[in-house]
mmCIF file of C-alpha atoms in Angstrom:
data_model
loop_
_atom_site.group_PDB
_atom_site.id
_atom_site.type_symbol
_atom_site.label_atom_id
_atom_site.label_comp_id
_atom_site.label_asym_id
_atom_site.label_seq_id
_atom_site.Cartn_x
_atom_site.Cartn_y
_atom_site.Cartn_z
ATOM 1 C CA SER A 700 5.133 9.787 25.288
ATOM 2 C CA CYS A 701 7.756 7.195 24.461
ATOM 3 C CA TRP A 702 8.279 4.071 22.366
ATOM 4 C CA VAL A 703 6.610 0.911 23.651
ATOM 5 C CA ARG A 704 7.676 -2.684 22.965
ATOM 6 C CA LEU A 705 4.868 -5.202 22.552
ATOM 7 C CA ALA A 706 5.985 -8.810 22.805
ATOM 8 C CA PRO A 707 3.920 -11.964 22.439
ATOM 9 C CA ALA A 708 3.349 -14.194 25.451
ATOM 10 C CA THR A 709 5.483 -17.018 24.043
ATOM 11 C CA THR A 710 8.656 -17.295 21.901
ATOM 12 C CA PRO A 711 9.204 -13.574 21.341
ATOM 13 C CA GLY A 712 11.793 -12.306 18.898
ATOM 14 C CA SER A 713 14.128 -9.524 19.960
ATOM 15 C CA GLN A 714 14.115 -5.750 19.784
ATOM 16 C CA THR A 715 16.736 -3.299 20.978
ATOM 17 C CA ILE A 716 17.996 0.182 20.394
ATOM 18 C CA THR A 717 21.467 -0.332 18.970
ATOM 19 C CA THR A 718 24.497 1.635 17.802
ATOM 20 C CA THR A 719 25.087 -0.751 14.861
ATOM 21 C CA THR A 720 25.414 1.415 11.730
ATOM 22 C CA PRO A 721 22.596 3.958 12.272
ATOM 23 C CA ALA A 722 21.315 6.111 9.401
ATOM 24 C CA SER A 723 22.199 9.210 11.426
ATOM 25 C CA GLY A 724 23.067 10.004 15.004
ATOM 26 C CA VAL A 725 24.271 7.191 17.245
ATOM 27 C CA ASN A 726 21.302 4.778 17.558
ATOM 28 C CA ASN A 727 18.717 2.981 15.475
ATOM 29 C CA MET A 728 16.000 0.421 16.178
ATOM 30 C CA TYR A 729 16.732 -3.296 15.696
ATOM 31 C CA GLN A 730 14.132 -6.069 15.358
ATOM 32 C CA TYR A 731 14.629 -9.783 14.777
ATOM 33 C CA ALA A 732 12.503 -12.920 14.960
ATOM 34 C CA ALA A 733 13.581 -16.403 13.949
ATOM 35 C CA THR A 734 11.159 -18.466 11.905
ATOM 36 C CA THR A 735 10.322 -20.299 15.142
ATOM 37 C CA SER A 736 9.770 -17.047 17.088
ATOM 38 C CA THR A 737 6.957 -14.533 17.131
ATOM 39 C CA SER A 738 7.457 -11.009 15.793
ATOM 40 C CA ILE A 739 7.959 -7.967 17.984
ATOM 41 C CA ILE A 740 5.878 -4.800 17.642
ATOM 42 C CA VAL A 741 7.270 -1.356 18.444
ATOM 43 C CA ALA A 742 4.608 1.291 19.113
ATOM 44 C CA LEU A 743 5.722 4.814 18.266
ATOM 45 C CA PRO A 744 5.075 7.860 20.458
ATOM 46 C CA VAL A 745 1.578 9.374 20.490
ATOM 47 C CA PHE A 746 0.701 11.673 17.564
ATOM 48 C CA SER A 747 -2.235 13.968 18.361
ATOM 49 C CA ASN A 748 -3.432 14.044 14.746
ATOM 50 C CA VAL A 749 -2.885 10.357 13.944
ATOM 51 C CA ASN A 750 -6.272 9.987 12.246
ATOM 52 C CA ALA A 751 -6.399 13.333 10.416
ATOM 53 C CA GLY A 752 -5.602 11.693 7.068
ATOM 54 C CA THR A 753 -3.135 14.475 6.246
ATOM 55 C CA ASN A 754 0.134 12.913 7.375
ATOM 56 C CA TRP A 755 2.488 10.095 6.540
ATOM 57 C CA LEU A 756 5.133 8.210 8.433
ATOM 58 C CA ARG A 757 8.539 8.538 6.773
ATOM 59 C CA PHE A 758 11.599 6.618 7.903
ATOM 60 C CA LYS A 759 14.699 4.789 6.742
ATOM 61 C CA ALA A 760 14.900 1.009 6.982
ATOM 62 C CA ARG A 761 17.248 -1.770 6.008
ATOM 63 C CA ALA A 762 17.501 -5.534 6.394
ATOM 64 C CA THR A 763 20.618 -7.643 6.691
ATOM 65 C CA THR A 764 19.253 -9.808 3.857
ATOM 66 C CA SER A 765 17.214 -8.372 1.016
ATOM 67 C CA GLY A 766 13.578 -9.315 0.546
ATOM 68 C CA GLY A 767 12.257 -8.836 4.055
ATOM 69 C CA ILE A 768 8.992 -7.264 5.155
ATOM 70 C CA LEU A 769 8.234 -4.673 7.814
ATOM 71 C CA SER A 770 4.578 -4.074 8.522
ATOM 72 C CA VAL A 771 3.518 -0.538 9.436
ATOM 73 C CA GLY A 772 0.226 -0.298 11.248
ATOM 74 C CA TYR A 773 -1.223 0.732 14.564
ATOM 75 C CA VAL A 774 -2.172 -0.607 17.961
ATOM 76 C CA THR A 775 -5.232 0.431 19.897
ATOM 77 C CA ASP A 776 -3.900 -0.881 23.217
ATOM 78 C CA VAL A 777 -0.159 -0.767 24.008
ATOM 79 C CA THR A 778 -0.619 -3.591 26.525
ATOM 80 C CA ASN A 779 -2.290 -5.923 23.996
ATOM 81 C CA TYR A 780 -0.057 -7.525 21.356
ATOM 82 C CA ASP A 781 -3.124 -8.696 19.422
ATOM 83 C CA SER A 782 -4.436 -5.138 18.920
ATOM 84 C CA PHE A 783 -2.006 -4.566 16.012
ATOM 85 C CA VAL A 784 -3.669 -3.729 12.673
ATOM 86 C CA SER A 785 -1.516 -3.500 9.546
ATOM 87 C CA ILE A 786 -1.805 -0.473 7.252
ATOM 88 C CA GLN A 787 0.909 -1.448 4.761
ATOM 89 C CA ASP A 788 3.605 -4.098 4.349
ATOM 90 C CA LEU A 789 6.896 -2.697 3.077
ATOM 91 C CA ASN A 790 9.320 -4.822 1.060
ATOM 92 C CA ILE A 791 12.766 -4.079 2.449
ATOM 93 C CA ASN A 792 15.174 -4.922 -0.377
ATOM 94 C CA ASN A 793 18.089 -2.718 0.649
ATOM 95 C CA THR A 794 20.813 -3.713 3.094
ATOM 96 C CA VAL A 795 22.188 -0.199 3.694
ATOM 97 C CA TYR A 796 20.638 3.170 4.554
ATOM 98 C CA THR A 797 22.700 5.076 1.988
ATOM 99 C CA VAL A 798 20.644 4.209 -1.115
ATOM 100 C CA PRO A 799 17.590 6.281 -2.145
ATOM 101 C CA GLU A 800 15.271 3.280 -1.813
ATOM 102 C CA ALA A 801 16.083 3.067 1.919
ATOM 103 C CA THR A 802 13.483 5.774 2.611
ATOM 104 C CA TYR A 803 9.954 4.466 3.095
ATOM 105 C CA THR A 804 6.665 6.323 3.464
ATOM 106 C CA VAL A 805 3.264 5.114 4.602
ATOM 107 C CA VAL A 806 0.214 7.330 4.211
ATOM 108 C CA VAL A 807 -1.879 6.992 7.352
ATOM 109 C CA PRO A 808 -5.621 7.012 6.583
ATOM 110 C CA ASN A 809 -8.216 8.963 8.527
ATOM 111 C CA THR A 810 -10.047 5.707 9.271
ATOM 112 C CA ILE A 811 -7.785 4.619 12.118
ATOM 113 C CA PRO A 812 -9.019 5.261 15.683
ATOM 114 C CA ALA A 813 -8.098 8.596 17.272
ATOM 115 C CA ASN A 814 -6.442 6.829 20.221
ATOM 116 C CA ALA A 815 -4.292 4.545 18.034
ATOM 117 C CA ARG A 816 -0.509 4.550 18.103
ATOM 118 C CA LEU A 817 1.431 3.847 14.948
ATOM 119 C CA ALA A 818 3.572 0.732 15.188
ATOM 120 C CA ILE A 819 6.168 -1.234 13.224
ATOM 121 C CA LYS A 820 6.189 -5.038 13.248
ATOM 122 C CA ASN A 821 8.906 -7.247 11.797
ATOM 123 C CA LYS A 822 8.169 -10.621 10.216
ATOM 124 C CA ASN A 823 9.354 -13.867 11.787
ATOM 125 C CA ASP A 824 11.565 -14.686 8.811
ATOM 126 C CA GLY A 825 15.000 -14.946 10.421
ATOM 127 C CA LYS A 826 16.062 -11.549 9.050
ATOM 128 C CA SER A 827 17.412 -8.636 11.038
ATOM 129 C CA TYR A 828 15.709 -5.277 10.501
ATOM 130 C CA TYR A 829 17.037 -1.834 11.370
ATOM 131 C CA TRP A 830 15.136 1.448 11.119
ATOM 132 C CA ASP A 831 15.970 5.046 11.897
ATOM 133 C CA ASP A 832 15.171 8.706 11.152
ATOM 134 C CA VAL A 833 11.425 8.428 11.817
ATOM 135 C CA TYR A 834 9.317 11.457 10.853
ATOM 136 C CA TRP A 835 5.608 12.187 11.220
ATOM 137 C CA GLU A 836 4.925 14.856 8.628
ATOM 138 C CA VAL A 837 2.288 16.423 6.421
ATOM 139 C CA ILE A 838 1.989 14.637 3.077
ATOM 140 C CA PRO A 839 3.595 16.876 0.449
ATOM 141 C CA THR A 840 1.296 18.241 -2.257
ATOM 142 C CA CYS A 841 3.849 17.300 -4.886
ATOM 143 C CA ILE A 842 5.550 14.021 -4.113
ATOM 144 C CA VAL A 843 9.010 13.743 -5.607
ATOM 145 C CA PRO A 844 9.536 10.917 -8.106
ATOM 146 C CA THR A 845 12.076 8.210 -7.316
ATOM 147 C CA ALA A 846 14.737 6.257 -9.212
ATOM 148 C CA PHE A 847 15.813 9.364 -11.113
ATOM 149 C CA GLY A 848 18.483 8.786 -13.714
ATOM 150 C CA VAL A 849 20.198 10.207 -16.782
ATOM 151 C CA SER A 850 21.465 8.414 -19.873
ATOM 152 C CA ASN A 851 22.570 9.183 -23.437
ATOM 153 C CA ILE A 852 24.442 12.292 -22.324
ATOM 154 C CA THR A 853 25.821 14.352 -25.214
ATOM 155 C CA THR A 854 27.013 17.945 -25.604
ATOM 156 C CA SER A 855 23.510 18.976 -26.676
ATOM 157 C CA GLY A 856 21.133 16.692 -24.759
ATOM 158 C CA ALA A 857 20.393 13.843 -22.398
ATOM 159 C CA THR A 858 17.612 11.387 -21.626
ATOM 160 C CA LEU A 859 16.020 11.765 -18.187
ATOM 161 C CA PHE A 860 13.989 9.015 -16.557
ATOM 162 C CA TRP A 861 12.267 8.404 -13.230
ATOM 163 C CA THR A 862 9.548 6.439 -11.499
ATOM 164 C CA ASP A 863 6.410 8.476 -10.867
ATOM 165 C CA SER A 864 5.310 8.952 -7.285
ATOM 166 C CA VAL A 865 2.277 7.028 -6.049
ATOM 167 C CA THR A 866 0.190 10.137 -6.750
ATOM 168 C CA PRO A 867 1.898 11.954 -9.634
ATOM 169 C CA PRO A 868 0.940 15.590 -10.279
ATOM 170 C CA ALA A 869 -2.123 15.961 -12.539
ATOM 171 C CA ASN A 870 -0.234 18.281 -14.905
ATOM 172 C CA GLY A 871 3.009 16.282 -14.933
ATOM 173 C CA TYR A 872 6.430 17.269 -13.621
ATOM 174 C CA ASP A 873 8.324 20.501 -14.313
ATOM 175 C CA ILE A 874 11.906 20.147 -15.478
ATOM 176 C CA TYR A 875 14.253 23.111 -15.455
ATOM 177 C CA TYR A 876 17.744 23.634 -16.758
ATOM 178 C CA SER A 877 20.199 25.994 -15.128
ATOM 179 C CA THR A 878 23.880 26.707 -15.646
ATOM 180 C CA THR A 879 24.095 28.272 -12.170
ATOM 181 C CA SER A 880 22.351 25.568 -10.081
ATOM 182 C CA THR A 881 19.671 28.080 -9.136
ATOM 183 C CA ALA A 882 16.121 26.782 -8.781
ATOM 184 C CA PRO A 883 13.345 28.728 -10.503
ATOM 185 C CA THR A 884 11.292 31.161 -8.413
ATOM 186 C CA ALA A 885 7.904 29.990 -9.694
#
């Protein structure tokens, strides 16, 4: 099924599908609510395994002003604005899609109702939110670290640093060095 817009009965914000600087393709979702408005909720299409506890929602998001919040949750009734339940609030600090921190993931627990639809709700903070490239996918067994960087580069060494994933591997990360840009086979 398709996307569904849930708007409050009074002073709703706005939501459109727009061509303004999408992450990929030609469109992305836009949500806005003034501080005197009420937020809009966008319910995503139906996922048959929404409460399996094995998947996450991955997407790109940006705000026109840093420091905004998008709430990812679910609705149990696409005709009832008040059925929204938040799973996780995401701090949107990037203003473009092209930075690594523009990709957000939310692990969806197996405790949500089987008939629920995942949904994204903007805050009524006067900020414009855009989101795109939405994926419903199996949670990887090894989640890639973020904020990877290199410093102190010399002819014989370098310092590598990163931020561990939310669930880092029990035995740590493997690092390999190759002069041919070929990944290891094991």
